[in-house]
Amino acid sequence: MIEIKKLLEKLFQSKNKKKIIENSVIVIIIGIIAIVAGGSLFKKNEPKKEPVNGNLTPVVETAAKVESSDTDTNEKRLKEILMTVKGAGKVNVMVTYVSGKEIVPAYDIKRNENDTEEKDSGGGVRSIKQNDSENKVVFEEIQGNNKKPIVLKEIMPQVKGVVVVAEGASDPEVKERLARAVQVLLDVPIHRIEVLESGSSYTK
């Protein structure tokens, strides 16, 4: 601080007015550089704030995207198969589900069993059993310090209904073949399958 004060006195000692103005400009530039450098230093030392539950959010988003992708893939594969049926022509398919896909994760199960005996005032003995259990989902680390649950199995959703719109559905034989194909492939009752002709009004 003393050195800075001496420097300022030396800069303003000159009697030349032009020299004083030049010295003032130099002081201002030095001050600006000092402020910028100080701000950068504080930014570097500032600790990073981690978002709460930041590791769990990507897992949820990924699971939702995977489920949507699975249903789209099933419809696409069904459509491709039905279009190979003789006389079917161009085909469009929509499948609805009762619920979403069920994912069964792995659990770390801890059980504690305690047996104690208590004596009552009458001299009798009473046995007390206490069972405690704690279930925690087992996670595995993935890229970027994120975590995802270890999945034991995936239960595909139950199909609620299927609508097939085909160019050749005006032919009763083609319509029946399409309905039977859907029934076999998706294990759906025949009354939950509707096959319609393209461009026609809804008729059963």
PDB file of C-alpha atoms in Angstrom:
ATOM      1  CA  MET A   1       0.000   0.000   0.000  1.00  0.00           C
ATOM      2  CA  ILE A   2       2.903   2.376   0.864  1.00  0.00           C
ATOM      3  CA  GLU A   3       4.577   1.613  -2.492  1.00  0.00           C
ATOM      4  CA  ILE A   4       1.387   2.476  -4.383  1.00  0.00           C
ATOM      5  CA  LYS A   5       1.117   5.770  -2.471  1.00  0.00           C
ATOM      6  CA  LYS A   6       4.729   6.697  -3.346  1.00  0.00           C
ATOM      7  CA  LEU A   7       4.071   5.840  -7.002  1.00  0.00           C
ATOM      8  CA  LEU A   8       1.031   8.134  -7.100  1.00  0.00           C
ATOM      9  CA  GLU A   9       2.973  11.015  -5.471  1.00  0.00           C
ATOM     10  CA  LYS A  10       5.771  10.612  -8.016  1.00  0.00           C
ATOM     11  CA  LEU A  11       3.291  10.621 -10.913  1.00  0.00           C
ATOM     12  CA  PHE A  12       1.594  13.857  -9.808  1.00  0.00           C
ATOM     13  CA  GLN A  13       4.761  15.785  -8.725  1.00  0.00           C
ATOM     14  CA  SER A  14       5.313  17.102 -12.242  1.00  0.00           C
ATOM     15  CA  LYS A  15       4.360  20.754 -12.802  1.00  0.00           C
ATOM     16  CA  ASN A  16       3.685  20.099 -16.485  1.00  0.00           C
ATOM     17  CA  LYS A  17      -0.092  20.053 -16.986  1.00  0.00           C
ATOM     18  CA  LYS A  18       0.142  17.730 -19.990  1.00  0.00           C
ATOM     19  CA  LYS A  19       2.315  15.362 -18.004  1.00  0.00           C
ATOM     20  CA  ILE A  20      -0.222  15.308 -15.156  1.00  0.00           C
ATOM     21  CA  ILE A  21      -3.024  14.344 -17.588  1.00  0.00           C
ATOM     22  CA  GLU A  22      -0.911  11.535 -19.038  1.00  0.00           C
ATOM     23  CA  ASN A  23      -0.106  10.302 -15.545  1.00  0.00           C
ATOM     24  CA  SER A  24      -3.823  10.373 -14.630  1.00  0.00           C
ATOM     25  CA  VAL A  25      -4.662   8.194 -17.644  1.00  0.00           C
ATOM     26  CA  ILE A  26      -1.949   5.714 -16.634  1.00  0.00           C
ATOM     27  CA  VAL A  27      -3.377   5.508 -13.083  1.00  0.00           C
ATOM     28  CA  ILE A  28      -6.907   4.847 -14.419  1.00  0.00           C
ATOM     29  CA  ILE A  29      -5.663   2.067 -16.740  1.00  0.00           C
ATOM     30  CA  ILE A  30      -3.725   0.442 -13.877  1.00  0.00           C
ATOM     31  CA  GLY A  31      -6.867   0.603 -11.697  1.00  0.00           C
ATOM     32  CA  ILE A  32      -9.036  -1.071 -14.366  1.00  0.00           C
ATOM     33  CA  ILE A  33      -6.482  -3.870 -14.872  1.00  0.00           C
ATOM     34  CA  ALA A  34      -6.341  -4.442 -11.091  1.00  0.00           C
ATOM     35  CA  ILE A  35     -10.161  -4.701 -10.840  1.00  0.00           C
ATOM     36  CA  VAL A  36     -10.446  -7.142 -13.779  1.00  0.00           C
ATOM     37  CA  ALA A  37      -7.605  -9.320 -12.465  1.00  0.00           C
ATOM     38  CA  GLY A  38      -9.118  -9.355  -8.980  1.00  0.00           C
ATOM     39  CA  GLY A  39     -12.556 -10.379 -10.297  1.00  0.00           C
ATOM     40  CA  SER A  40     -11.073 -13.250 -12.315  1.00  0.00           C
ATOM     41  CA  LEU A  41      -9.168 -14.473  -9.261  1.00  0.00           C
ATOM     42  CA  PHE A  42     -12.295 -14.554  -7.114  1.00  0.00           C
ATOM     43  CA  LYS A  43     -14.223 -16.431  -9.823  1.00  0.00           C
ATOM     44  CA  LYS A  44     -11.574 -19.121 -10.021  1.00  0.00           C
ATOM     45  CA  ASN A  45     -11.595 -19.645  -6.265  1.00  0.00           C
ATOM     46  CA  GLU A  46     -15.387 -19.725  -6.003  1.00  0.00           C
ATOM     47  CA  PRO A  47     -16.558 -23.287  -5.238  1.00  0.00           C
ATOM     48  CA  LYS A  48     -18.884 -25.003  -7.711  1.00  0.00           C
ATOM     49  CA  LYS A  49     -22.412 -25.670  -6.485  1.00  0.00           C
ATOM     50  CA  GLU A  50     -23.687 -29.175  -7.158  1.00  0.00           C
ATOM     51  CA  PRO A  51     -27.402 -29.420  -8.011  1.00  0.00           C
ATOM     52  CA  VAL A  52     -29.509 -31.349  -5.522  1.00  0.00           C
ATOM     53  CA  ASN A  53     -30.245 -34.865  -6.788  1.00  0.00           C
ATOM     54  CA  GLY A  54     -28.484 -33.959 -10.026  1.00  0.00           C
ATOM     55  CA  ASN A  55     -27.387 -37.553 -10.512  1.00  0.00           C
ATOM     56  CA  LEU A  56     -30.951 -38.883 -10.477  1.00  0.00           C
ATOM     57  CA  THR A  57     -32.481 -36.590 -13.102  1.00  0.00           C
ATOM     58  CA  PRO A  58     -30.666 -38.031 -16.170  1.00  0.00           C
ATOM     59  CA  VAL A  59     -31.705 -41.544 -15.113  1.00  0.00           C
ATOM     60  CA  VAL A  60     -35.403 -40.631 -15.083  1.00  0.00           C
ATOM     61  CA  GLU A  61     -35.192 -38.882 -18.435  1.00  0.00           C
ATOM     62  CA  THR A  62     -33.373 -41.805 -19.979  1.00  0.00           C
ATOM     63  CA  ALA A  63     -35.924 -44.319 -18.665  1.00  0.00           C
ATOM     64  CA  ALA A  64     -38.802 -42.300 -20.160  1.00  0.00           C
ATOM     65  CA  LYS A  65     -37.070 -42.074 -23.534  1.00  0.00           C
ATOM     66  CA  VAL A  66     -36.306 -45.805 -23.572  1.00  0.00           C
ATOM     67  CA  GLU A  67     -39.943 -46.733 -22.838  1.00  0.00           C
ATOM     68  CA  SER A  68     -41.244 -44.455 -25.617  1.00  0.00           C
ATOM     69  CA  SER A  69     -38.671 -45.921 -27.993  1.00  0.00           C
ATOM     70  CA  ASP A  70     -39.747 -49.491 -27.129  1.00  0.00           C
ATOM     71  CA  THR A  71     -43.432 -48.852 -27.923  1.00  0.00           C
ATOM     72  CA  ASP A  72     -42.578 -47.067 -31.185  1.00  0.00           C
ATOM     73  CA  THR A  73     -40.350 -49.985 -32.213  1.00  0.00           C
ATOM     74  CA  ASN A  74     -43.123 -52.523 -31.493  1.00  0.00           C
ATOM     75  CA  GLU A  75     -45.586 -50.607 -33.677  1.00  0.00           C
ATOM     76  CA  LYS A  76     -43.040 -50.288 -36.477  1.00  0.00           C
ATOM     77  CA  ARG A  77     -42.215 -54.014 -36.460  1.00  0.00           C
ATOM     78  CA  LEU A  78     -45.913 -54.963 -36.386  1.00  0.00           C
ATOM     79  CA  LYS A  79     -46.611 -52.625 -39.307  1.00  0.00           C
ATOM     80  CA  GLU A  80     -43.756 -54.121 -41.355  1.00  0.00           C
ATOM     81  CA  ILE A  81     -45.026 -57.672 -40.764  1.00  0.00           C
ATOM     82  CA  LEU A  82     -48.663 -56.854 -41.597  1.00  0.00           C
ATOM     83  CA  MET A  83     -47.658 -55.157 -44.864  1.00  0.00           C
ATOM     84  CA  THR A  84     -46.217 -58.484 -46.036  1.00  0.00           C
ATOM     85  CA  VAL A  85     -49.658 -60.134 -45.763  1.00  0.00           C
ATOM     86  CA  LYS A  86     -51.011 -60.819 -49.256  1.00  0.00           C
ATOM     87  CA  GLY A  87     -53.521 -58.169 -50.319  1.00  0.00           C
ATOM     88  CA  ALA A  88     -52.949 -55.954 -47.266  1.00  0.00           C
ATOM     89  CA  GLY A  89     -51.383 -53.060 -49.183  1.00  0.00           C
ATOM     90  CA  LYS A  90     -50.315 -50.007 -47.198  1.00  0.00           C
ATOM     91  CA  VAL A  91     -50.808 -50.483 -43.444  1.00  0.00           C
ATOM     92  CA  ASN A  92     -50.826 -48.201 -40.392  1.00  0.00           C
ATOM     93  CA  VAL A  93     -50.889 -49.503 -36.823  1.00  0.00           C
ATOM     94  CA  MET A  94     -51.613 -48.046 -33.382  1.00  0.00           C
ATOM     95  CA  VAL A  95     -51.161 -49.998 -30.146  1.00  0.00           C
ATOM     96  CA  THR A  96     -52.422 -48.788 -26.753  1.00  0.00           C
ATOM     97  CA  TYR A  97     -51.320 -50.144 -23.381  1.00  0.00           C
ATOM     98  CA  VAL A  98     -52.962 -50.600 -19.978  1.00  0.00           C
ATOM     99  CA  SER A  99     -49.901 -49.195 -18.199  1.00  0.00           C
ATOM    100  CA  GLY A 100     -46.217 -48.507 -18.741  1.00  0.00           C
ATOM    101  CA  LYS A 101     -43.365 -50.992 -18.666  1.00  0.00           C
ATOM    102  CA  GLU A 102     -42.577 -52.331 -15.185  1.00  0.00           C
ATOM    103  CA  ILE A 103     -38.923 -52.337 -14.149  1.00  0.00           C
ATOM    104  CA  VAL A 104     -37.848 -54.594 -11.266  1.00  0.00           C
ATOM    105  CA  PRO A 105     -34.633 -53.250  -9.676  1.00  0.00           C
ATOM    106  CA  ALA A 106     -32.137 -55.127  -7.497  1.00  0.00           C
ATOM    107  CA  TYR A 107     -32.475 -54.518  -3.743  1.00  0.00           C
ATOM    108  CA  ASP A 108     -29.951 -54.716  -0.937  1.00  0.00           C
ATOM    109  CA  ILE A 109     -32.042 -56.275   1.842  1.00  0.00           C
ATOM    110  CA  LYS A 110     -30.930 -56.131   5.463  1.00  0.00           C
ATOM    111  CA  ARG A 111     -32.867 -57.994   8.159  1.00  0.00           C
ATOM    112  CA  ASN A 112     -32.453 -57.768  11.930  1.00  0.00           C
ATOM    113  CA  GLU A 113     -34.120 -60.207  14.317  1.00  0.00           C
ATOM    114  CA  ASN A 114     -34.132 -59.632  18.076  1.00  0.00           C
ATOM    115  CA  ASP A 115     -35.550 -62.036  20.659  1.00  0.00           C
ATOM    116  CA  THR A 116     -35.991 -60.715  24.184  1.00  0.00           C
ATOM    117  CA  GLU A 117     -37.639 -62.062  27.317  1.00  0.00           C
ATOM    118  CA  GLU A 118     -39.434 -60.000  29.932  1.00  0.00           C
ATOM    119  CA  LYS A 119     -40.608 -61.038  33.370  1.00  0.00           C
ATOM    120  CA  ASP A 120     -43.922 -59.725  34.586  1.00  0.00           C
ATOM    121  CA  SER A 121     -44.941 -58.967  38.177  1.00  0.00           C
ATOM    122  CA  GLY A 122     -46.572 -62.387  38.533  1.00  0.00           C
ATOM    123  CA  GLY A 123     -43.319 -64.224  37.826  1.00  0.00           C
ATOM    124  CA  GLY A 124     -44.235 -65.183  34.282  1.00  0.00           C
ATOM    125  CA  VAL A 125     -41.895 -64.852  31.324  1.00  0.00           C
ATOM    126  CA  ARG A 126     -42.934 -63.175  28.106  1.00  0.00           C
ATOM    127  CA  SER A 127     -40.995 -63.612  24.857  1.00  0.00           C
ATOM    128  CA  ILE A 128     -40.832 -60.665  22.459  1.00  0.00           C
ATOM    129  CA  LYS A 129     -39.689 -61.021  18.844  1.00  0.00           C
ATOM    130  CA  GLN A 130     -38.775 -57.979  16.806  1.00  0.00           C
ATOM    131  CA  ASN A 131     -38.074 -58.186  13.068  1.00  0.00           C
ATOM    132  CA  ASP A 132     -36.752 -55.177  11.179  1.00  0.00           C
ATOM    133  CA  SER A 133     -35.917 -55.030   7.489  1.00  0.00           C
ATOM    134  CA  GLU A 134     -34.385 -52.334   5.313  1.00  0.00           C
ATOM    135  CA  ASN A 135     -34.582 -52.383   1.512  1.00  0.00           C
ATOM    136  CA  LYS A 136     -32.319 -50.184  -0.607  1.00  0.00           C
ATOM    137  CA  VAL A 137     -32.164 -50.078  -4.405  1.00  0.00           C
ATOM    138  CA  VAL A 138     -28.711 -51.081  -5.681  1.00  0.00           C
ATOM    139  CA  PHE A 139     -27.144 -48.529  -8.045  1.00  0.00           C
ATOM    140  CA  GLU A 140     -24.222 -48.756 -10.435  1.00  0.00           C
ATOM    141  CA  GLU A 141     -22.043 -45.852 -11.510  1.00  0.00           C
ATOM    142  CA  ILE A 142     -22.146 -44.762 -15.140  1.00  0.00           C
ATOM    143  CA  GLN A 143     -20.323 -42.109 -17.159  1.00  0.00           C
ATOM    144  CA  GLY A 144     -20.235 -38.601 -15.713  1.00  0.00           C
ATOM    145  CA  ASN A 145     -20.518 -39.607 -12.030  1.00  0.00           C
ATOM    146  CA  ASN A 146     -24.187 -40.488 -12.542  1.00  0.00           C
ATOM    147  CA  LYS A 147     -25.930 -43.540 -11.134  1.00  0.00           C
ATOM    148  CA  LYS A 148     -28.596 -45.878 -12.460  1.00  0.00           C
ATOM    149  CA  PRO A 149     -30.412 -48.749 -10.724  1.00  0.00           C
ATOM    150  CA  ILE A 150     -29.375 -52.309 -11.492  1.00  0.00           C
ATOM    151  CA  VAL A 151     -32.359 -53.911 -13.271  1.00  0.00           C
ATOM    152  CA  LEU A 152     -33.153 -57.588 -12.628  1.00  0.00           C
ATOM    153  CA  LYS A 153     -35.957 -57.821 -15.189  1.00  0.00           C
ATOM    154  CA  GLU A 154     -38.310 -55.745 -17.312  1.00  0.00           C
ATOM    155  CA  ILE A 155     -42.000 -56.638 -17.596  1.00  0.00           C
ATOM    156  CA  MET A 156     -43.459 -55.424 -20.880  1.00  0.00           C
ATOM    157  CA  PRO A 157     -46.765 -53.518 -20.630  1.00  0.00           C
ATOM    158  CA  GLN A 158     -50.084 -55.274 -21.204  1.00  0.00           C
ATOM    159  CA  VAL A 159     -51.675 -54.390 -24.533  1.00  0.00           C
ATOM    160  CA  LYS A 160     -55.065 -52.682 -24.201  1.00  0.00           C
ATOM    161  CA  GLY A 161     -56.094 -52.570 -27.849  1.00  0.00           C
ATOM    162  CA  VAL A 162     -54.852 -52.508 -31.443  1.00  0.00           C
ATOM    163  CA  VAL A 163     -56.155 -50.618 -34.481  1.00  0.00           C
ATOM    164  CA  VAL A 164     -54.982 -51.621 -37.959  1.00  0.00           C
ATOM    165  CA  VAL A 165     -55.806 -49.458 -40.978  1.00  0.00           C
ATOM    166  CA  ALA A 166     -55.048 -51.239 -44.268  1.00  0.00           C
ATOM    167  CA  GLU A 167     -55.785 -50.602 -47.932  1.00  0.00           C
ATOM    168  CA  GLY A 168     -56.851 -54.210 -48.488  1.00  0.00           C
ATOM    169  CA  ALA A 169     -59.108 -54.483 -45.426  1.00  0.00           C
ATOM    170  CA  SER A 170     -62.211 -54.269 -47.648  1.00  0.00           C
ATOM    171  CA  ASP A 171     -61.559 -57.933 -48.489  1.00  0.00           C
ATOM    172  CA  PRO A 172     -62.994 -60.037 -45.605  1.00  0.00           C
ATOM    173  CA  GLU A 173     -60.260 -62.680 -45.951  1.00  0.00           C
ATOM    174  CA  VAL A 174     -57.459 -60.091 -45.782  1.00  0.00           C
ATOM    175  CA  LYS A 175     -59.163 -58.422 -42.815  1.00  0.00           C
ATOM    176  CA  GLU A 176     -59.364 -61.727 -40.947  1.00  0.00           C
ATOM    177  CA  ARG A 177     -55.733 -62.605 -41.708  1.00  0.00           C
ATOM    178  CA  LEU A 178     -54.568 -59.236 -40.377  1.00  0.00           C
ATOM    179  CA  ALA A 179     -56.599 -59.602 -37.176  1.00  0.00           C
ATOM    180  CA  ARG A 180     -55.297 -63.158 -36.576  1.00  0.00           C
ATOM    181  CA  ALA A 181     -51.720 -62.033 -37.147  1.00  0.00           C
ATOM    182  CA  VAL A 182     -52.071 -59.291 -34.519  1.00  0.00           C
ATOM    183  CA  GLN A 183     -53.704 -61.738 -32.105  1.00  0.00           C
ATOM    184  CA  VAL A 184     -50.818 -64.201 -32.392  1.00  0.00           C
ATOM    185  CA  LEU A 185     -48.008 -61.634 -32.305  1.00  0.00           C
ATOM    186  CA  LEU A 186     -49.259 -59.584 -29.341  1.00  0.00           C
ATOM    187  CA  ASP A 187     -51.340 -62.230 -27.520  1.00  0.00           C
ATOM    188  CA  VAL A 188     -54.405 -59.970 -27.557  1.00  0.00           C
ATOM    189  CA  PRO A 189     -58.050 -61.146 -27.478  1.00  0.00           C
ATOM    190  CA  ILE A 190     -59.683 -60.817 -30.895  1.00  0.00           C
ATOM    191  CA  HIS A 191     -62.352 -58.415 -29.547  1.00  0.00           C
ATOM    192  CA  ARG A 192     -59.603 -55.881 -28.747  1.00  0.00           C
ATOM    193  CA  ILE A 193     -58.399 -55.771 -32.356  1.00  0.00           C
ATOM    194  CA  GLU A 194     -60.038 -53.548 -34.958  1.00  0.00           C
ATOM    195  CA  VAL A 195     -59.081 -53.754 -38.654  1.00  0.00           C
ATOM    196  CA  LEU A 196     -60.313 -50.920 -40.875  1.00  0.00           C
ATOM    197  CA  GLU A 197     -60.050 -50.101 -44.559  1.00  0.00           C
ATOM    198  CA  SER A 198     -58.037 -46.997 -45.469  1.00  0.00           C
ATOM    199  CA  GLY A 199     -60.242 -44.012 -46.286  1.00  0.00           C
ATOM    200  CA  SER A 200     -63.435 -45.758 -45.166  1.00  0.00           C
ATOM    201  CA  SER A 201     -65.755 -44.771 -42.336  1.00  0.00           C
ATOM    202  CA  TYR A 202     -65.643 -46.680 -39.059  1.00  0.00           C
ATOM    203  CA  THR A 203     -67.654 -49.931 -39.355  1.00  0.00           C
ATOM    204  CA  LYS A 204     -67.530 -53.137 -37.338  1.00  0.00           C
TER     205      LYS A 204
END
